[in-house]
Short mmCIF file of C-alpha atoms in Angstrom, two decimals:
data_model
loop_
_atom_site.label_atom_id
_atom_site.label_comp_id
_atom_site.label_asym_id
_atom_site.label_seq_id
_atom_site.Cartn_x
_atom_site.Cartn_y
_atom_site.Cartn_z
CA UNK A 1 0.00 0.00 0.00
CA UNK A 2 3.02 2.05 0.92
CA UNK A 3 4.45 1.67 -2.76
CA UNK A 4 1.05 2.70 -4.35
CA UNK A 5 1.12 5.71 -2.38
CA UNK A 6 4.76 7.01 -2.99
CA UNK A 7 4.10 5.63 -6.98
CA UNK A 8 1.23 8.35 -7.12
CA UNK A 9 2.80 11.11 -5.34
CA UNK A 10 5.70 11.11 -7.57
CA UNK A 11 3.41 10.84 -10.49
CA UNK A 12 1.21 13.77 -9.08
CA UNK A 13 4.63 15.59 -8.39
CA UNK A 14 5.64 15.61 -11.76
CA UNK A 15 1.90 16.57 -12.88
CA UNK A 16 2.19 19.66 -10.88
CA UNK A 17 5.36 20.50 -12.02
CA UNK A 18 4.94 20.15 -15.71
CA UNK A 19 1.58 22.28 -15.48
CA UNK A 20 3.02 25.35 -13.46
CA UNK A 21 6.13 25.55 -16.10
CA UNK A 22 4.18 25.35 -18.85
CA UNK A 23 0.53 25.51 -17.96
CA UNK A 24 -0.83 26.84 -21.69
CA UNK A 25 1.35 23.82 -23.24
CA UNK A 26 -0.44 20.75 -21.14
CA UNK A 27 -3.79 22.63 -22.02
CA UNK A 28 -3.34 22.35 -25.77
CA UNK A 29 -1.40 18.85 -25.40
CA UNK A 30 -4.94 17.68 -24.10
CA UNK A 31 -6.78 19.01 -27.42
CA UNK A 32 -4.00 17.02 -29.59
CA UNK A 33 -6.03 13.88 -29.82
CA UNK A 34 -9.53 15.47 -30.70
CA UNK A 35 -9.20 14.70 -34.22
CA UNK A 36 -9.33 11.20 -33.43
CA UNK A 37 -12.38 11.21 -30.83
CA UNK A 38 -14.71 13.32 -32.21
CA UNK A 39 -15.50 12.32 -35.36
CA UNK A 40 -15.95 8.60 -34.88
CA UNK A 41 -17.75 9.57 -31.12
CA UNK A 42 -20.05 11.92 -33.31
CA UNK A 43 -21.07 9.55 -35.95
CA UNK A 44 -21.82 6.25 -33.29
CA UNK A 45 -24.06 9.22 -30.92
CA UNK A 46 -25.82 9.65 -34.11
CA UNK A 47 -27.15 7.04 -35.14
CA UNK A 48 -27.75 5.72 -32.06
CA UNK A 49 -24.85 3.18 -31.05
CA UNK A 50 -23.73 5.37 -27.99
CA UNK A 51 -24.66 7.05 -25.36
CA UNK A 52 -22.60 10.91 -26.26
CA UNK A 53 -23.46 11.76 -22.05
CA UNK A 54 -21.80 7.78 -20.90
CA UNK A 55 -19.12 8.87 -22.95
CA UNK A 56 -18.03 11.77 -22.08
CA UNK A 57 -18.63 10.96 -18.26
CA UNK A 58 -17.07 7.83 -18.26
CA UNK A 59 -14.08 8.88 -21.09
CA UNK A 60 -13.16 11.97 -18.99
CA UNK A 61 -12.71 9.74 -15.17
CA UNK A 62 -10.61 7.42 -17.32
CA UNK A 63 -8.56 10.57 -18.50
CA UNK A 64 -8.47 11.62 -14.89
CA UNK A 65 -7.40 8.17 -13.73
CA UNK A 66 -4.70 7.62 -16.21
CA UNK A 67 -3.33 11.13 -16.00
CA UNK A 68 -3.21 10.27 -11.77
CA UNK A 69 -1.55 7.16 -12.58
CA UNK A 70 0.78 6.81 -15.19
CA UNK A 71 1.58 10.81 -14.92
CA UNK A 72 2.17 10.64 -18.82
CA UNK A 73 -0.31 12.27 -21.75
CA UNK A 74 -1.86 8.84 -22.41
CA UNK A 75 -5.25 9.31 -24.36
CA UNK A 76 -8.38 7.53 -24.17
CA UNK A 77 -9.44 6.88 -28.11
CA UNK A 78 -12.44 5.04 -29.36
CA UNK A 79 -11.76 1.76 -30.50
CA UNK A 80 -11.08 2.23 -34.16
CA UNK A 81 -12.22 -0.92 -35.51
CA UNK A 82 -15.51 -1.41 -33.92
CA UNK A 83 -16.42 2.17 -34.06
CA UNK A 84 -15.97 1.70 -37.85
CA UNK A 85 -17.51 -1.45 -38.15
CA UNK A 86 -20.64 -0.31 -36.48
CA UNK A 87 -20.26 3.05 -38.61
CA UNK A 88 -20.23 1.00 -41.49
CA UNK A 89 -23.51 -1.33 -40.55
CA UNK A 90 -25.39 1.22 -38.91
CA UNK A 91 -28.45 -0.45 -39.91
CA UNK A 92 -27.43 -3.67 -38.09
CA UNK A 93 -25.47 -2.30 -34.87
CA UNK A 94 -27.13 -1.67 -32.38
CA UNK A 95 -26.01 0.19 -28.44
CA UNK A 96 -26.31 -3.35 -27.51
CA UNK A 97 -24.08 -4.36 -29.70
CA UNK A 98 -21.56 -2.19 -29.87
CA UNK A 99 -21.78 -2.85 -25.70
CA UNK A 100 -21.04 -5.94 -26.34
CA UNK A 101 -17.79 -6.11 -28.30
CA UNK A 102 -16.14 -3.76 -26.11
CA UNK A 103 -16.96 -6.64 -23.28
CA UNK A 104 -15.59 -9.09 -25.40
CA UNK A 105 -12.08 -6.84 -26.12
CA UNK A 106 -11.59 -6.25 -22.43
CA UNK A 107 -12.56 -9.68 -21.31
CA UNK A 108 -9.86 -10.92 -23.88
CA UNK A 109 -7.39 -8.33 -22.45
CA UNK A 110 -7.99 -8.97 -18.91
CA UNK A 111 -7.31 -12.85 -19.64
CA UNK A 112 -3.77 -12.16 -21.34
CA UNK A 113 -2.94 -9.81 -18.34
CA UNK A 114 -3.29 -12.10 -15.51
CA UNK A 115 -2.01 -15.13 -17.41
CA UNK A 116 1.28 -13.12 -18.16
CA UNK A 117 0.38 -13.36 -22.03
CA UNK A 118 1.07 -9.47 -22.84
CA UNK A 119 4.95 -9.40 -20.63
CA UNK A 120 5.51 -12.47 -22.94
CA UNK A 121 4.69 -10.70 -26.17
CA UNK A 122 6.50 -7.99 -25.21
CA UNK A 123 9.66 -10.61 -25.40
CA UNK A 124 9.47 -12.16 -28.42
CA UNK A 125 8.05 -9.16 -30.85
CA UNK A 126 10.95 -7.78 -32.73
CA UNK A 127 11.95 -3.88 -31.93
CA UNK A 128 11.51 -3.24 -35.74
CA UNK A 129 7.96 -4.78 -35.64
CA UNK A 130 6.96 -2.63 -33.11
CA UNK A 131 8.34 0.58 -34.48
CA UNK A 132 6.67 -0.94 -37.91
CA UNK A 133 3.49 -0.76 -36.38
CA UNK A 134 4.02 2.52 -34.94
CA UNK A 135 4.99 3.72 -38.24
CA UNK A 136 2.36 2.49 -39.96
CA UNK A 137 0.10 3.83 -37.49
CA UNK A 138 1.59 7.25 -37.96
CA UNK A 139 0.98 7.04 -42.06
CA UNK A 140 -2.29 5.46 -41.80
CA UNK A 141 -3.34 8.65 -39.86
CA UNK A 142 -2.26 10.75 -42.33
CA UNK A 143 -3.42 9.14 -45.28
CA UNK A 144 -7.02 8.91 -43.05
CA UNK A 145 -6.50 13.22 -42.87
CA UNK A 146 -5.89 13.30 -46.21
CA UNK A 147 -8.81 11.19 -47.89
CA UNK A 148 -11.40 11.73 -45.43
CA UNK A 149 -11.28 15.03 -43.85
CA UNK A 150 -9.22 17.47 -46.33
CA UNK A 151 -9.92 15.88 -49.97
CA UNK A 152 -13.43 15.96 -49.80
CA UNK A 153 -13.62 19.87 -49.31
CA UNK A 154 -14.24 22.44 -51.29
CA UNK A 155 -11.75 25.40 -52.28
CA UNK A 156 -14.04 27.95 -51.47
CA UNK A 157 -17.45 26.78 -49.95
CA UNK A 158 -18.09 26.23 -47.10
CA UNK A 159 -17.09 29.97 -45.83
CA UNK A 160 -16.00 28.53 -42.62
CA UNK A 161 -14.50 24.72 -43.46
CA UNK A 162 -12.31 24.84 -46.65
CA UNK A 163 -9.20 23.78 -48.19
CA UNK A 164 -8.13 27.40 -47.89
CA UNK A 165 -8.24 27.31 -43.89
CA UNK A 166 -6.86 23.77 -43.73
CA UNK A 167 -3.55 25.58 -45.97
CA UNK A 168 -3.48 28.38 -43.52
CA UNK A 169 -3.87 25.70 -40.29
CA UNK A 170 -0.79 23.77 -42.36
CA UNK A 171 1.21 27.02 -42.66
CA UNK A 172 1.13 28.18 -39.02
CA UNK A 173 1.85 24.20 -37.62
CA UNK A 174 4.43 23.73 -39.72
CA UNK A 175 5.91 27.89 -39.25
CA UNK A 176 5.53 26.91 -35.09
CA UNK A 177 7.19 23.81 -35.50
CA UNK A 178 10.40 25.20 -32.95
CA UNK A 179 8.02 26.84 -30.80
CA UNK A 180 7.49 23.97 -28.26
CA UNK A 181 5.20 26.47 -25.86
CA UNK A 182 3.01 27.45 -28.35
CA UNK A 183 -0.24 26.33 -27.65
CA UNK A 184 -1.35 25.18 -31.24
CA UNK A 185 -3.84 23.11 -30.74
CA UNK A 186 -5.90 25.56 -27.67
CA UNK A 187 -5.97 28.12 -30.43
CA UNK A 188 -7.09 25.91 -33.23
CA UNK A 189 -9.91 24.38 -31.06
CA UNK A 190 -11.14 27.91 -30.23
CA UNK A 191 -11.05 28.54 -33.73
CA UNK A 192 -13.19 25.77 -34.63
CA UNK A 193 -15.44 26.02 -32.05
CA UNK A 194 -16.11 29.43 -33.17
CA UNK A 195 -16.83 28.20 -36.60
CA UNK A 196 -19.18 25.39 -35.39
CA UNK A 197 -20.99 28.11 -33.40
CA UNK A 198 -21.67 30.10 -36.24
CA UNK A 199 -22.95 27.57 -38.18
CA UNK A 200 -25.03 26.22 -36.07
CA UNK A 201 -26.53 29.60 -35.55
CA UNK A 202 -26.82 30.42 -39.62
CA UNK A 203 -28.31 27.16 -40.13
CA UNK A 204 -30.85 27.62 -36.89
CA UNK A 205 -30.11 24.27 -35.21
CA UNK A 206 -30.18 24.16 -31.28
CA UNK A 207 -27.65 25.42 -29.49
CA UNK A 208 -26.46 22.98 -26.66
CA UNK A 209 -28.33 23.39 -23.03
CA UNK A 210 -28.53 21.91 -19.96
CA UNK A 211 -29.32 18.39 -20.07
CA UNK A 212 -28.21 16.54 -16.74
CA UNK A 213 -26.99 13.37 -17.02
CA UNK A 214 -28.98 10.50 -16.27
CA UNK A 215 -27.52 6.85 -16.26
CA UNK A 216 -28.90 4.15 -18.11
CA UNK A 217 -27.90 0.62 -17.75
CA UNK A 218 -28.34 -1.36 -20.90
CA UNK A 219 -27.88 -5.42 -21.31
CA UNK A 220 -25.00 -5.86 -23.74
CA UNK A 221 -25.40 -8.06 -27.01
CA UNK A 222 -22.76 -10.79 -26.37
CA UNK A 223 -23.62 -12.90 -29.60
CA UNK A 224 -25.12 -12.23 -32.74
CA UNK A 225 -25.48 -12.77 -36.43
CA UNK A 226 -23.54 -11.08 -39.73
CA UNK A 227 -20.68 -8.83 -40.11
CA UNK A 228 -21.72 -6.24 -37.43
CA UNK A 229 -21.99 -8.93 -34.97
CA UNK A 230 -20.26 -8.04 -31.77
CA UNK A 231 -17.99 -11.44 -31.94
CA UNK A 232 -16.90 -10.36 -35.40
CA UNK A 233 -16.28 -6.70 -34.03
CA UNK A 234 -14.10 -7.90 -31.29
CA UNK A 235 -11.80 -9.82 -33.28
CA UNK A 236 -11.35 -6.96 -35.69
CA UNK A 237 -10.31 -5.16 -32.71
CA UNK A 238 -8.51 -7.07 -30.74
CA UNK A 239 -4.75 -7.49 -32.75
CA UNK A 240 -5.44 -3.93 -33.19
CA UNK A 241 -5.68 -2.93 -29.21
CA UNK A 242 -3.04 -5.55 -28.09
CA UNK A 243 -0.57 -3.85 -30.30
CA UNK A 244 -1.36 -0.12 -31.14
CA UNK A 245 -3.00 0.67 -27.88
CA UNK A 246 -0.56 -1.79 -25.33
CA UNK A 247 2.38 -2.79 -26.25
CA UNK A 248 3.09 0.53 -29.13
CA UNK A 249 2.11 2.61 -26.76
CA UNK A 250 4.12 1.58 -23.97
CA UNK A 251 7.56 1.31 -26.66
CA UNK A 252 6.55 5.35 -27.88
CA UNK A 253 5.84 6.43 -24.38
CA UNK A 254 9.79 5.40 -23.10
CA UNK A 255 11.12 7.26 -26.70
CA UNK A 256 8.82 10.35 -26.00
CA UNK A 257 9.24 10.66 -22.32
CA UNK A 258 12.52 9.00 -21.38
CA UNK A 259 12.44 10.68 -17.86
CA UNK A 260 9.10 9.61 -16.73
CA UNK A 261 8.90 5.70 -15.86
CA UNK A 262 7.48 4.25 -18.66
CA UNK A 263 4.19 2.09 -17.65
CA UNK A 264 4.54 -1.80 -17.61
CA UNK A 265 2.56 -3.26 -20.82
CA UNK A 266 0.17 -5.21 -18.00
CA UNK A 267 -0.41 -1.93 -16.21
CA UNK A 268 -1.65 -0.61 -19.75
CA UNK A 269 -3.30 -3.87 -20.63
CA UNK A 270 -5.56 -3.92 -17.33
CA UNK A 271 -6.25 -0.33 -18.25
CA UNK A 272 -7.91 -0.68 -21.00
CA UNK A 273 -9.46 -4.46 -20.00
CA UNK A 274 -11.32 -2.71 -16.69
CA UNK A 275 -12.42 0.92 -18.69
CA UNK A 276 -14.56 -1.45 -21.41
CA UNK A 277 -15.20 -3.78 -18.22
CA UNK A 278 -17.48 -0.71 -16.72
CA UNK A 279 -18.17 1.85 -19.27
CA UNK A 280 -20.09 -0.15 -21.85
CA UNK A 281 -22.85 -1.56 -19.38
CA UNK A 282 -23.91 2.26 -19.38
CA UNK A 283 -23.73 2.59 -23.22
CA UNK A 284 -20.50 4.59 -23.49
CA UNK A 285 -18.16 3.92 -26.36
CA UNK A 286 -15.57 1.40 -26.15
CA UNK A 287 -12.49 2.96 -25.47
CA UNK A 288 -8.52 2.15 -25.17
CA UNK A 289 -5.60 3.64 -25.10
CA UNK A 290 -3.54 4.35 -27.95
CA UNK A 291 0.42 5.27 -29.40
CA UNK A 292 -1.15 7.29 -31.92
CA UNK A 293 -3.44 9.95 -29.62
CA UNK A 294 -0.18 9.96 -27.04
CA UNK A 295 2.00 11.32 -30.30
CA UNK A 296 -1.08 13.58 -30.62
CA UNK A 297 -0.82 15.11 -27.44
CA UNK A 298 2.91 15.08 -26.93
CA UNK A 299 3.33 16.92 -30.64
CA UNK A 300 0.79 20.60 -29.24
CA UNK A 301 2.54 20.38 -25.67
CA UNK A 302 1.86 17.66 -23.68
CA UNK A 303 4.39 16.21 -21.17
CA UNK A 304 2.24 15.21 -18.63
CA UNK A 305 -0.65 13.43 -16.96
CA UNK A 306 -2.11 17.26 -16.07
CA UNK A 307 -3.02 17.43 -19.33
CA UNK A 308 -5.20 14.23 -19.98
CA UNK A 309 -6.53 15.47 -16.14
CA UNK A 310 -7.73 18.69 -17.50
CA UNK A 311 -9.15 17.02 -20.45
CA UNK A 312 -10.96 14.92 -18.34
CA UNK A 313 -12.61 17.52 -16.55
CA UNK A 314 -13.81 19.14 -18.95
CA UNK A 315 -15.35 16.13 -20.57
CA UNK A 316 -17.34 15.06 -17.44
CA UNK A 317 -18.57 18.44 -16.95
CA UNK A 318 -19.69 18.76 -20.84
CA UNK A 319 -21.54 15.06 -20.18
CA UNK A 320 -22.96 15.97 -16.71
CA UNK A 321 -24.67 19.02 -17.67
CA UNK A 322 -25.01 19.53 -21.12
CA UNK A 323 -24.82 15.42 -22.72
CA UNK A 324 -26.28 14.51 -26.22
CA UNK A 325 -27.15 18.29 -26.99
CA UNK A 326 -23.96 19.16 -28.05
CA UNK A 327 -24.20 16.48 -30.69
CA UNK A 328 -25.15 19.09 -32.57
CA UNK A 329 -22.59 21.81 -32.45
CA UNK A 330 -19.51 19.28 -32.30
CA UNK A 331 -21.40 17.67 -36.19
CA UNK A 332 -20.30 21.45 -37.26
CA UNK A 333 -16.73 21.23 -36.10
CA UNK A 334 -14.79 22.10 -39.03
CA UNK A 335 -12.89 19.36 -40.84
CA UNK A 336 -10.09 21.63 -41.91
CA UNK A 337 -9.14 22.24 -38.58
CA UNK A 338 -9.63 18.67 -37.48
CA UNK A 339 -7.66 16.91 -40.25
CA UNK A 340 -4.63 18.72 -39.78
CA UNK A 341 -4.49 18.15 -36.34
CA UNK A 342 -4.86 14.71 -37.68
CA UNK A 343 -2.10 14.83 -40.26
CA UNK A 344 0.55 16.64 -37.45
CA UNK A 345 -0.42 13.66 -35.13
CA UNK A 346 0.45 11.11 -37.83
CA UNK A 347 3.95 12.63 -38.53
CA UNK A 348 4.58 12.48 -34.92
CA UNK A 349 4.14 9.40 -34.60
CA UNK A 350 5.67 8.48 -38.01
CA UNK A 351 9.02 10.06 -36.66
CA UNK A 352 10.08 7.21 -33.70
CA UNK A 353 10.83 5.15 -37.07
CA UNK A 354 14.11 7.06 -37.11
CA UNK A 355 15.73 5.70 -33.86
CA UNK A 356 15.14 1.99 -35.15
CA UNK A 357 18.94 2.25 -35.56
CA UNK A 358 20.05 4.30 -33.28
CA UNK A 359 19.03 4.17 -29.56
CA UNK A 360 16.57 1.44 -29.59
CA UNK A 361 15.74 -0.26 -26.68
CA UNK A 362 16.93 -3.30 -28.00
CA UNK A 363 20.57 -2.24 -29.36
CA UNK A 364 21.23 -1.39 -25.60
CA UNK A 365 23.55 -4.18 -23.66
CA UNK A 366 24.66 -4.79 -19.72
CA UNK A 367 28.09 -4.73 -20.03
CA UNK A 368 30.51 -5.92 -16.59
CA UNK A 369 32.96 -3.02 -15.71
CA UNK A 370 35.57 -5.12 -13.53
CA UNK A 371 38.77 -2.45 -13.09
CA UNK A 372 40.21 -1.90 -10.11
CA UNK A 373 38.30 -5.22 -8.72
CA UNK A 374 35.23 -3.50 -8.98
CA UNK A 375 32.12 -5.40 -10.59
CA UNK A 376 29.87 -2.53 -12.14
CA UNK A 377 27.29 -3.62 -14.29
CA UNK A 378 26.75 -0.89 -17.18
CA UNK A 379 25.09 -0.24 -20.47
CA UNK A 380 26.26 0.46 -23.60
CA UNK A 381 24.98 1.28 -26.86
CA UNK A 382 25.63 -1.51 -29.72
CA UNK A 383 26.34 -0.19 -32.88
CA UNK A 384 24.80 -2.82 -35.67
CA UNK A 385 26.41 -3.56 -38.83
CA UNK A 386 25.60 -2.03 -41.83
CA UNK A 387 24.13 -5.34 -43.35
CA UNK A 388 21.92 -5.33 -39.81
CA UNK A 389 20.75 -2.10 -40.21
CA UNK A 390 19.34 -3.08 -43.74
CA UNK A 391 17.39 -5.94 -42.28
CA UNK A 392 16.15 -3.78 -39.41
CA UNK A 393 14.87 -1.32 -41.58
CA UNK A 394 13.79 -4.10 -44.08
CA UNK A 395 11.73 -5.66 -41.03
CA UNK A 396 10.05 -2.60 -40.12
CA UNK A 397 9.08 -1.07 -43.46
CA UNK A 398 7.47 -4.52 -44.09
CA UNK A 399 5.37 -4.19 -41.05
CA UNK A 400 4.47 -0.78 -42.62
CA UNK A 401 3.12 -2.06 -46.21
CA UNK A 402 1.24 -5.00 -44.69
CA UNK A 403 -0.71 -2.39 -42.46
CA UNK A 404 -1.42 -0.01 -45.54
CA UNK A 405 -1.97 -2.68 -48.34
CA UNK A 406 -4.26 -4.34 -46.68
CA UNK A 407 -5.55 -1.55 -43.59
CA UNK A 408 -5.28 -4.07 -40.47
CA UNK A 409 -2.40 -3.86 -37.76
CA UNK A 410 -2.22 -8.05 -37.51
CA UNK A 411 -1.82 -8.49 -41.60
CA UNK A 412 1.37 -5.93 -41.36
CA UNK A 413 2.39 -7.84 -37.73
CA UNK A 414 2.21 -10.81 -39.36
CA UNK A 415 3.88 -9.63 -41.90
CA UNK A 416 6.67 -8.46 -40.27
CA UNK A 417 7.80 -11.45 -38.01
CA UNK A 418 8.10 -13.79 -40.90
CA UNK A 419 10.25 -11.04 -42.16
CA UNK A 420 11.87 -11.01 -38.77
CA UNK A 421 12.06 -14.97 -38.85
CA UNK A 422 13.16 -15.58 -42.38
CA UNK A 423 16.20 -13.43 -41.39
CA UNK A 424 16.91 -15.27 -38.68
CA UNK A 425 16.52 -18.55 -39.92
CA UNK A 426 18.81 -17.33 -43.24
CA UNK A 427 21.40 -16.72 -40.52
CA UNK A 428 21.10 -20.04 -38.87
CA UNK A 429 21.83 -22.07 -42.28
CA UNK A 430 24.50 -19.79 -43.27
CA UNK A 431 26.39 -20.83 -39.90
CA UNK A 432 25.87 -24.78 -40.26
CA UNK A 433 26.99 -24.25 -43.73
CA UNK A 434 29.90 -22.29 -42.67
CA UNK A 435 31.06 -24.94 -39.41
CA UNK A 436 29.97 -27.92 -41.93
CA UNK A 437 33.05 -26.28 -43.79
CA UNK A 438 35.13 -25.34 -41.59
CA UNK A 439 35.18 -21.73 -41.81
CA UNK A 440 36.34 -21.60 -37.95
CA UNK A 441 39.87 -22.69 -39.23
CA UNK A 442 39.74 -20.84 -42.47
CA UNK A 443 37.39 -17.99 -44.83
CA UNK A 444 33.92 -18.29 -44.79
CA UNK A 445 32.65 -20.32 -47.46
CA UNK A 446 29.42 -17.71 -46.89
CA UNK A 447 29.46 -13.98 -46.72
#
């Protein structure tokens, strides 16, 4: 009990630290991610397959909670795959439904947490699979930004959400890059927020008011038939979560924020198992964490769990008191604004492909220091051959191309280790062949 409570004050330390140095920084790291949440949270409150008040309640405690605990900017995203599945059967998926596959996911993640199934994955998945994924996540977001959000716009019209506001949003991110402190993302948000105001007021829809927030308790679907089934929706999701949203997240978190302890992959894991354990009975969306939201929020400021905690605040306020009647006014949030948001989050998380070869986690050795008598255990960076940097990269860029040919994290994981393995085993017959001859007494018959 003793270590919990020393764990959290350090956290909490560090929280309060971050936030008075650089107070307008954590406020617009916590705005980094939106272009993720809102518009898959808009289009399932829609048409029906969540509860927008649930969510926002039960999203912003798990921003508090995570912020509190892991004292890092770690977001709390909708679950890609089953928000698009259901998005893409709306007919067919039902709250109930939708309830149900976010059961399934964190049952599934619970049961690889306390059978030790994640720390063991965490072994045996190659660095430059991981950092494939991550990278793959990272271009996936921007390709998402690109085809979804900015293409379909218009040059001109609308007034307030055109291609000619998403240049001028590009030009000041990318003329702010060096400017670390500038809070990008606040002033963006504003910006949009204004826009969706005005809209909503020239096109005489309701403005939000108070709605209090009244739980519901709904009986999830746990089986059912078709595509939009919440079986099939979990196993879409679930190679997704255990690698984007666990063990990415927990590999970007240590390259982003080297002086904060980064959180074990079970710590993460149970996380996300016990938010979809709770949250879904009540018809909020499924939710998990995720490395391409903490990229988000560490690119406009974030270095910290204040930030997430602010976010959070503000979230169960907004779904206290004002609920599903800002569905509205957040449908008008300009897509300009959003998509680069999107498109800076991508890059950000695009970049930690760079240190594959230098400074990865797993080029670093425990070396024995024993001068002087003394017995000093150390560690050293390895520098790899060029012919190992080749495969490395080789590795990881195949990771990437399995997750954009064919859109799905477990095709480009897949992918990837037999890349990973083919090496390895190439390596393996190249030595018998080499003993066989007896290159330890002479050349190498091989290489």
């Amino acid at each position: 009990m003793n270590s919990i409570l020393t764990h959290l004050k350090k956290r909490n330390r560090h929280n309060i630290k971050t936030f008075r140095n650089a107070p307008l920084a954590e406020i617009s790291g916590s705005l980094g991610d939106l272009g993720t949440l809102l518009p898959l949270m808009i289009a399932l409150a829609i048409q029906g397959s969540i509860h927008l008040d649930a969510t926002l309640v039960f999203s912003g405690a798990f921003n508090i909670l995570s912020g509190v605990v892991f004292g890092i900017p770690l977001p709390v995203q909708p679950m890609k795959a089953i928000a698009s599945a259901a998005i893409a059967h709306r007919g067919d998926s039902s709250i109930q439904g939708v309830a149900g596959a976010g059961l399934w996911v964190g049952a599934a993640i619970f049961v690889m947490c306390i059978t030790g199934l994640l720390r063991w994955a965490v072994k045996v998945v190659p660095i430059p699979v991981v950092k494939g994924i991550q990278l793959g996540a990272g271009l996936s977001l921007i390709i998402g930004a690109g085809s979804s959000q900015l293409q379909p716009l218009g040059w001109l019209q609308p007034i307030l959400d055109n291609r000619l506001w998403a240049i001028f949003a590009f030009l000041v991110l990318i003329s702010t890059q060096r400017l670390q402190r500038f809070p990008y993302a606040l002033a963006f948000f504003l910006l949009g927020l204004l826009f969706a105001l005005i809209q909503v007021i020239q096109t005489h829809q309701k403005l939000p008011w108070f709605s209090f927030w009244q739980p519901e308790i709904i009986r999830p679907t746990m089986i059912g038939d078709g595509s939009a089934s919440p079986i099939y929706m979990a196993i879409g999701q679930l190679p997704l979560t255990t690698l984007n949203s666990i063990i990415a997240v927990t590999a970007l978190a240590a390259d982003l924020l080297p002086d904060v302890p980064t959180p074990s992959v079970t710590s993460i894991g149970l996380s996300v198992a016990m938010m979809n354990l709770t949250c879904t009975w009540f018809g909020a969306m499924p939710v998990c964490h995720g490395s391409g939201g903490l990229a988000a929020q560490y690119r406009f400021g974030a270095r910290s769990g204040a930030s997430v905690i602010i976010l959070g605040i503000v979230k169960i306020l907004l779904g206290l008191f004002f609920g599903s009647t800002l569905i509205g006014l957040l449908g008008q949030y300009p897509k300009s604004l959003l998509g680069i948001m999107v498109l800076a989050a991508g890059l950000e998380l695009a970049k930690v492909g760079h240190s594959l070869n230098q400074g990865a986690r797993d080029l670093w050795q425990e070396s024995s220091d024993q001068r002087e008598g003394s017995n000093v255990i150390t560690r050293r960076l390895r520098n790899p051959s060029e012919e190992e940097r080749m495969e490395r990269w080789t590795v990881m860029l195949m990771t990437t191309a399995g997750i954009l040919a064919f859109k799905n994290d477990a095709v480009g994981f897949v992918a990837g280790l037999l890349c990973h393995c083919a090496f390895r085993l190439s390596d393996r017959f190249i030595r018998k062949v080499n003993q066989a001859a007896g290159a330890s007494e002479r050349e190498p018959l091989l290489r």
